[in-house]
JSON list of C-alpha atoms in Angstrom, two decimals:
[
{"chain": "A", "resi": 1, "resn": "MET", "atom": "CA", "xyz": [9.52, 0.91, -12.27]},
{"chain": "A", "resi": 2, "resn": "ILE", "atom": "CA", "xyz": [6.17, -0.80, -11.71]},
{"chain": "A", "resi": 3, "resn": "ARG", "atom": "CA", "xyz": [4.58, -2.08, -14.90]},
{"chain": "A", "resi": 4, "resn": "GLY", "atom": "CA", "xyz": [1.22, -3.60, -15.72]},
{"chain": "A", "resi": 5, "resn": "ARG", "atom": "CA", "xyz": [0.11, -6.98, -17.00]},
{"chain": "A", "resi": 6, "resn": "PRO", "atom": "CA", "xyz": [3.01, -9.40, -16.62]},
{"chain": "A", "resi": 7, "resn": "PRO", "atom": "CA", "xyz": [3.36, -12.38, -18.95]},
{"chain": "A", "resi": 8, "resn": "ARG", "atom": "CA", "xyz": [1.29, -15.24, -17.49]},
{"chain": "A", "resi": 9, "resn": "SER", "atom": "CA", "xyz": [4.08, -17.81, -17.63]},
{"chain": "A", "resi": 10, "resn": "THR", "atom": "CA", "xyz": [6.56, -15.68, -15.69]},
{"chain": "A", "resi": 11, "resn": "ALA", "atom": "CA", "xyz": [3.91, -14.48, -13.21]},
{"chain": "A", "resi": 12, "resn": "ALA", "atom": "CA", "xyz": [2.92, -18.10, -12.56]},
{"chain": "A", "resi": 13, "resn": "ALA", "atom": "CA", "xyz": [6.55, -19.14, -12.10]},
{"chain": "A", "resi": 14, "resn": "LEU", "atom": "CA", "xyz": [7.18, -16.41, -9.51]},
{"chain": "A", "resi": 15, "resn": "LEU", "atom": "CA", "xyz": [3.98, -17.30, -7.63]},
{"chain": "A", "resi": 16, "resn": "GLN", "atom": "CA", "xyz": [4.70, -21.03, -7.68]},
{"chain": "A", "resi": 17, "resn": "ALA", "atom": "CA", "xyz": [8.21, -20.45, -6.36]},
{"chain": "A", "resi": 18, "resn": "GLN", "atom": "CA", "xyz": [6.62, -18.92, -3.25]},
{"chain": "A", "resi": 19, "resn": "GLU", "atom": "CA", "xyz": [3.85, -21.55, -3.06]},
{"chain": "A", "resi": 20, "resn": "LEU", "atom": "CA", "xyz": [1.05, -19.10, -3.88]},
{"chain": "A", "resi": 21, "resn": "PRO", "atom": "CA", "xyz": [-2.07, -20.14, -5.82]},
{"chain": "A", "resi": 22, "resn": "VAL", "atom": "CA", "xyz": [-1.88, -20.02, -9.61]},
{"chain": "A", "resi": 23, "resn": "THR", "atom": "CA", "xyz": [-4.61, -22.40, -10.79]},
{"chain": "A", "resi": 24, "resn": "ASP", "atom": "CA", "xyz": [-7.10, -19.59, -11.33]},
{"chain": "A", "resi": 25, "resn": "ILE", "atom": "CA", "xyz": [-4.70, -17.07, -12.93]},
{"chain": "A", "resi": 26, "resn": "THR", "atom": "CA", "xyz": [-5.89, -16.31, -16.44]},
{"chain": "A", "resi": 27, "resn": "ASP", "atom": "CA", "xyz": [-4.96, -13.66, -18.97]},
{"chain": "A", "resi": 28, "resn": "GLU", "atom": "CA", "xyz": [-8.15, -11.84, -17.88]},
{"chain": "A", "resi": 29, "resn": "HIS", "atom": "CA", "xyz": [-6.96, -11.80, -14.26]},
{"chain": "A", "resi": 30, "resn": "LEU", "atom": "CA", "xyz": [-3.66, -10.27, -15.30]},
{"chain": "A", "resi": 31, "resn": "GLU", "atom": "CA", "xyz": [-5.43, -7.12, -16.51]},
{"chain": "A", "resi": 32, "resn": "HIS", "atom": "CA", "xyz": [-5.16, -5.78, -12.94]},
{"chain": "A", "resi": 33, "resn": "PHE", "atom": "CA", "xyz": [-1.73, -7.23, -12.06]},
{"chain": "A", "resi": 34, "resn": "PHE", "atom": "CA", "xyz": [1.46, -5.22, -11.69]},
{"chain": "A", "resi": 35, "resn": "PHE", "atom": "CA", "xyz": [5.09, -6.25, -11.60]},
{"chain": "A", "resi": 36, "resn": "VAL", "atom": "CA", "xyz": [8.65, -5.09, -11.19]},
{"chain": "A", "resi": 37, "resn": "GLY", "atom": "CA", "xyz": [11.54, -6.57, -13.16]},
{"chain": "A", "resi": 38, "resn": "SER", "atom": "CA", "xyz": [11.83, -7.85, -16.68]},
{"chain": "A", "resi": 39, "resn": "ASP", "atom": "CA", "xyz": [9.13, -9.66, -18.64]},
{"chain": "A", "resi": 40, "resn": "GLY", "atom": "CA", "xyz": [11.17, -12.83, -18.46]},
{"chain": "A", "resi": 41, "resn": "SER", "atom": "CA", "xyz": [12.11, -12.55, -14.80]},
{"chain": "A", "resi": 42, "resn": "PRO", "atom": "CA", "xyz": [9.81, -10.42, -12.62]},
{"chain": "A", "resi": 43, "resn": "THR", "atom": "CA", "xyz": [11.18, -9.53, -9.20]},
{"chain": "A", "resi": 44, "resn": "GLY", "atom": "CA", "xyz": [7.85, -8.70, -7.57]},
{"chain": "A", "resi": 45, "resn": "LEU", "atom": "CA", "xyz": [4.17, -9.00, -8.38]},
{"chain": "A", "resi": 46, "resn": "VAL", "atom": "CA", "xyz": [0.78, -7.98, -7.02]},
{"chain": "A", "resi": 47, "resn": "GLY", "atom": "CA", "xyz": [-2.72, -8.41, -8.37]},
{"chain": "A", "resi": 48, "resn": "LEU", "atom": "CA", "xyz": [-6.24, -7.18, -7.87]},
{"chain": "A", "resi": 49, "resn": "GLU", "atom": "CA", "xyz": [-9.61, -8.66, -8.64]},
{"chain": "A", "resi": 50, "resn": "ILE", "atom": "CA", "xyz": [-12.04, -5.74, -8.89]},
{"chain": "A", "resi": 51, "resn": "TYR", "atom": "CA", "xyz": [-15.75, -6.12, -8.13]},
{"chain": "A", "resi": 52, "resn": "GLY", "atom": "CA", "xyz": [-17.30, -2.66, -8.22]},
{"chain": "A", "resi": 53, "resn": "ALA", "atom": "CA", "xyz": [-16.46, -0.85, -4.98]},
{"chain": "A", "resi": 54, "resn": "ASP", "atom": "CA", "xyz": [-14.67, -3.91, -3.58]},
{"chain": "A", "resi": 55, "resn": "ALA", "atom": "CA", "xyz": [-11.39, -5.52, -4.61]},
{"chain": "A", "resi": 56, "resn": "LEU", "atom": "CA", "xyz": [-9.41, -8.58, -3.60]},
{"chain": "A", "resi": 57, "resn": "LEU", "atom": "CA", "xyz": [-5.68, -7.95, -3.34]},
{"chain": "A", "resi": 58, "resn": "ARG", "atom": "CA", "xyz": [-3.89, -11.14, -4.23]},
{"chain": "A", "resi": 59, "resn": "SER", "atom": "CA", "xyz": [-0.66, -12.68, -5.26]},
{"chain": "A", "resi": 60, "resn": "LEU", "atom": "CA", "xyz": [1.71, -10.24, -3.59]},
{"chain": "A", "resi": 61, "resn": "VAL", "atom": "CA", "xyz": [5.12, -11.79, -3.97]},
{"chain": "A", "resi": 62, "resn": "VAL", "atom": "CA", "xyz": [8.68, -10.50, -3.92]},
{"chain": "A", "resi": 63, "resn": "GLY", "atom": "CA", "xyz": [11.55, -12.76, -4.90]},
{"chain": "A", "resi": 64, "resn": "GLU", "atom": "CA", "xyz": [13.75, -13.79, -1.99]},
{"chain": "A", "resi": 65, "resn": "HIS", "atom": "CA", "xyz": [16.79, -11.92, -3.36]},
{"chain": "A", "resi": 66, "resn": "ALA", "atom": "CA", "xyz": [14.85, -8.62, -3.45]},
{"chain": "A", "resi": 67, "resn": "ARG", "atom": "CA", "xyz": [13.16, -8.63, -0.04]},
{"chain": "A", "resi": 68, "resn": "SER", "atom": "CA", "xyz": [13.57, -6.04, 2.71]},
{"chain": "A", "resi": 69, "resn": "ARG", "atom": "CA", "xyz": [13.95, -3.17, 0.24]},
{"chain": "A", "resi": 70, "resn": "GLY", "atom": "CA", "xyz": [10.38, -1.80, 0.37]},
{"chain": "A", "resi": 71, "resn": "LEU", "atom": "CA", "xyz": [9.34, -3.44, -2.90]},
{"chain": "A", "resi": 72, "resn": "GLY", "atom": "CA", "xyz": [6.32, -5.21, -1.39]},
{"chain": "A", "resi": 73, "resn": "SER", "atom": "CA", "xyz": [5.08, -1.98, 0.17]},
{"chain": "A", "resi": 74, "resn": "SER", "atom": "CA", "xyz": [5.56, -0.12, -3.13]},
{"chain": "A", "resi": 75, "resn": "LEU", "atom": "CA", "xyz": [3.61, -2.77, -5.04]},
{"chain": "A", "resi": 76, "resn": "VAL", "atom": "CA", "xyz": [0.72, -2.65, -2.55]},
{"chain": "A", "resi": 77, "resn": "GLU", "atom": "CA", "xyz": [0.68, 1.16, -2.64]},
{"chain": "A", "resi": 78, "resn": "HIS", "atom": "CA", "xyz": [0.58, 1.07, -6.44]},
{"chain": "A", "resi": 79, "resn": "ALA", "atom": "CA", "xyz": [-2.29, -1.43, -6.38]},
{"chain": "A", "resi": 80, "resn": "GLU", "atom": "CA", "xyz": [-4.19, 0.73, -3.88]},
{"chain": "A", "resi": 81, "resn": "GLN", "atom": "CA", "xyz": [-3.78, 3.85, -6.01]},
{"chain": "A", "resi": 82, "resn": "TYR", "atom": "CA", "xyz": [-4.90, 1.93, -9.09]},
{"chain": "A", "resi": 83, "resn": "ALA", "atom": "CA", "xyz": [-7.91, 0.54, -7.20]},
{"chain": "A", "resi": 84, "resn": "SER", "atom": "CA", "xyz": [-8.85, 4.01, -6.01]},
{"chain": "A", "resi": 85, "resn": "SER", "atom": "CA", "xyz": [-8.70, 5.29, -9.60]},
{"chain": "A", "resi": 86, "resn": "LYS", "atom": "CA", "xyz": [-11.22, 2.54, -10.48]},
{"chain": "A", "resi": 87, "resn": "SER", "atom": "CA", "xyz": [-13.61, 3.73, -7.71]},
{"chain": "A", "resi": 88, "resn": "VAL", "atom": "CA", "xyz": [-12.75, 0.86, -5.36]},
{"chain": "A", "resi": 89, "resn": "ARG", "atom": "CA", "xyz": [-13.48, 1.77, -1.75]},
{"chain": "A", "resi": 90, "resn": "SER", "atom": "CA", "xyz": [-12.50, -1.44, 0.10]},
{"chain": "A", "resi": 91, "resn": "ILE", "atom": "CA", "xyz": [-9.60, -3.82, -0.53]},
{"chain": "A", "resi": 92, "resn": "TYR", "atom": "CA", "xyz": [-9.76, -7.28, 1.03]},
{"chain": "A", "resi": 93, "resn": "LEU", "atom": "CA", "xyz": [-7.06, -9.94, 1.22]},
{"chain": "A", "resi": 94, "resn": "LEU", "atom": "CA", "xyz": [-6.28, -13.36, 2.65]},
{"chain": "A", "resi": 95, "resn": "THR", "atom": "CA", "xyz": [-2.88, -14.26, 4.04]},
{"chain": "A", "resi": 96, "resn": "THR", "atom": "CA", "xyz": [-1.29, -17.08, 5.95]},
{"chain": "A", "resi": 97, "resn": "THR", "atom": "CA", "xyz": [2.15, -15.52, 6.40]},
{"chain": "A", "resi": 98, "resn": "ALA", "atom": "CA", "xyz": [2.02, -11.74, 6.05]},
{"chain": "A", "resi": 99, "resn": "GLU", "atom": "CA", "xyz": [-0.58, -10.47, 8.52]},
{"chain": "A", "resi": 100, "resn": "ALA", "atom": "CA", "xyz": [1.93, -8.26, 10.37]},
{"chain": "A", "resi": 101, "resn": "PHE", "atom": "CA", "xyz": [3.18, -6.80, 7.07]},
{"chain": "A", "resi": 102, "resn": "PHE", "atom": "CA", "xyz": [-0.34, -5.85, 5.98]},
{"chain": "A", "resi": 103, "resn": "ASN", "atom": "CA", "xyz": [-1.15, -4.50, 9.44]},
{"chain": "A", "resi": 104, "resn": "ARG", "atom": "CA", "xyz": [1.72, -2.04, 9.03]},
{"chain": "A", "resi": 105, "resn": "LEU", "atom": "CA", "xyz": [0.13, -0.92, 5.74]},
{"chain": "A", "resi": 106, "resn": "GLY", "atom": "CA", "xyz": [-3.22, -0.17, 7.40]},
{"chain": "A", "resi": 107, "resn": "TYR", "atom": "CA", "xyz": [-5.09, -3.44, 6.84]},
{"chain": "A", "resi": 108, "resn": "GLU", "atom": "CA", "xyz": [-7.21, -4.78, 9.70]},
{"chain": "A", "resi": 109, "resn": "ARG", "atom": "CA", "xyz": [-8.13, -8.38, 10.39]},
{"chain": "A", "resi": 110, "resn": "ILE", "atom": "CA", "xyz": [-11.87, -9.05, 10.24]},
{"chain": "A", "resi": 111, "resn": "ASP", "atom": "CA", "xyz": [-14.02, -12.15, 10.47]},
{"chain": "A", "resi": 112, "resn": "ARG", "atom": "CA", "xyz": [-14.59, -14.02, 7.22]},
{"chain": "A", "resi": 113, "resn": "SER", "atom": "CA", "xyz": [-18.34, -13.68, 7.79]},
{"chain": "A", "resi": 114, "resn": "GLN", "atom": "CA", "xyz": [-17.93, -9.95, 7.06]},
{"chain": "A", "resi": 115, "resn": "ALA", "atom": "CA", "xyz": [-16.86, -10.58, 3.47]},
{"chain": "A", "resi": 116, "resn": "PRO", "atom": "CA", "xyz": [-19.10, -8.98, 0.86]},
{"chain": "A", "resi": 117, "resn": "PRO", "atom": "CA", "xyz": [-20.76, -11.47, -1.52]},
{"chain": "A", "resi": 118, "resn": "SER", "atom": "CA", "xyz": [-18.48, -10.46, -4.42]},
{"chain": "A", "resi": 119, "resn": "ILE", "atom": "CA", "xyz": [-15.40, -11.45, -2.41]},
{"chain": "A", "resi": 120, "resn": "GLU", "atom": "CA", "xyz": [-17.01, -14.62, -1.01]},
{"chain": "A", "resi": 121, "resn": "ARG", "atom": "CA", "xyz": [-17.59, -15.84, -4.56]},
{"chain": "A", "resi": 122, "resn": "THR", "atom": "CA", "xyz": [-13.92, -15.59, -5.60]},
{"chain": "A", "resi": 123, "resn": "ARG", "atom": "CA", "xyz": [-12.04, -18.85, -5.97]},
{"chain": "A", "resi": 124, "resn": "GLU", "atom": "CA", "xyz": [-9.33, -17.55, -3.69]},
{"chain": "A", "resi": 125, "resn": "PHE", "atom": "CA", "xyz": [-11.81, -16.93, -0.85]},
{"chain": "A", "resi": 126, "resn": "ALA", "atom": "CA", "xyz": [-14.03, -19.94, -1.48]},
{"chain": "A", "resi": 127, "resn": "SER", "atom": "CA", "xyz": [-11.45, -22.66, -2.04]},
{"chain": "A", "resi": 128, "resn": "LEU", "atom": "CA", "xyz": [-7.84, -21.68, -2.77]},
{"chain": "A", "resi": 129, "resn": "CYS", "atom": "CA", "xyz": [-6.92, -20.12, 0.58]},
{"chain": "A", "resi": 130, "resn": "ARG", "atom": "CA", "xyz": [-7.19, -22.06, 3.81]},
{"chain": "A", "resi": 131, "resn": "ALA", "atom": "CA", "xyz": [-10.03, -21.24, 6.18]},
{"chain": "A", "resi": 132, "resn": "SER", "atom": "CA", "xyz": [-7.37, -20.43, 8.77]},
{"chain": "A", "resi": 133, "resn": "SER", "atom": "CA", "xyz": [-5.99, -17.59, 6.61]},
{"chain": "A", "resi": 134, "resn": "ALA", "atom": "CA", "xyz": [-6.22, -14.10, 8.08]},
{"chain": "A", "resi": 135, "resn": "PHE", "atom": "CA", "xyz": [-8.96, -12.14, 6.29]},
{"chain": "A", "resi": 136, "resn": "MET", "atom": "CA", "xyz": [-8.15, -8.45, 6.19]},
{"chain": "A", "resi": 137, "resn": "VAL", "atom": "CA", "xyz": [-9.57, -5.19, 4.83]},
{"chain": "A", "resi": 138, "resn": "LYS", "atom": "CA", "xyz": [-8.45, -1.64, 4.19]},
{"chain": "A", "resi": 139, "resn": "PHE", "atom": "CA", "xyz": [-10.91, 1.14, 3.42]},
{"chain": "A", "resi": 140, "resn": "LEU", "atom": "CA", "xyz": [-9.60, 3.63, 0.88]}
]
């Protein structure tokens, strides 16, 4: 069962274990985060930053012991449905390792210069993710 708003300490621990950024994760950010597993030991996690009709999908992580079971796809689908319910029309993301995975889910790689200003201003886009990261979008 996918649940909302994971505890910050356990979300940060899961992200750090997979070397994903955590320095900007605040309780406010977690308002649009979803997880699977227990409060003390989440198995998977995904988050959104919502900026009107645009959103940044971030922090998708599935623990190594739970991979290859469709959990990542389920978390992304849940985030997309949630975003759609909030009138989001475009979801953007940055990835260094999962471009093929997101391609299978309908995301397309685009040039970073095509980022809307709201996404450009995020810490993840501006400084946390490497410039070499794939920048991708899916239109809902």
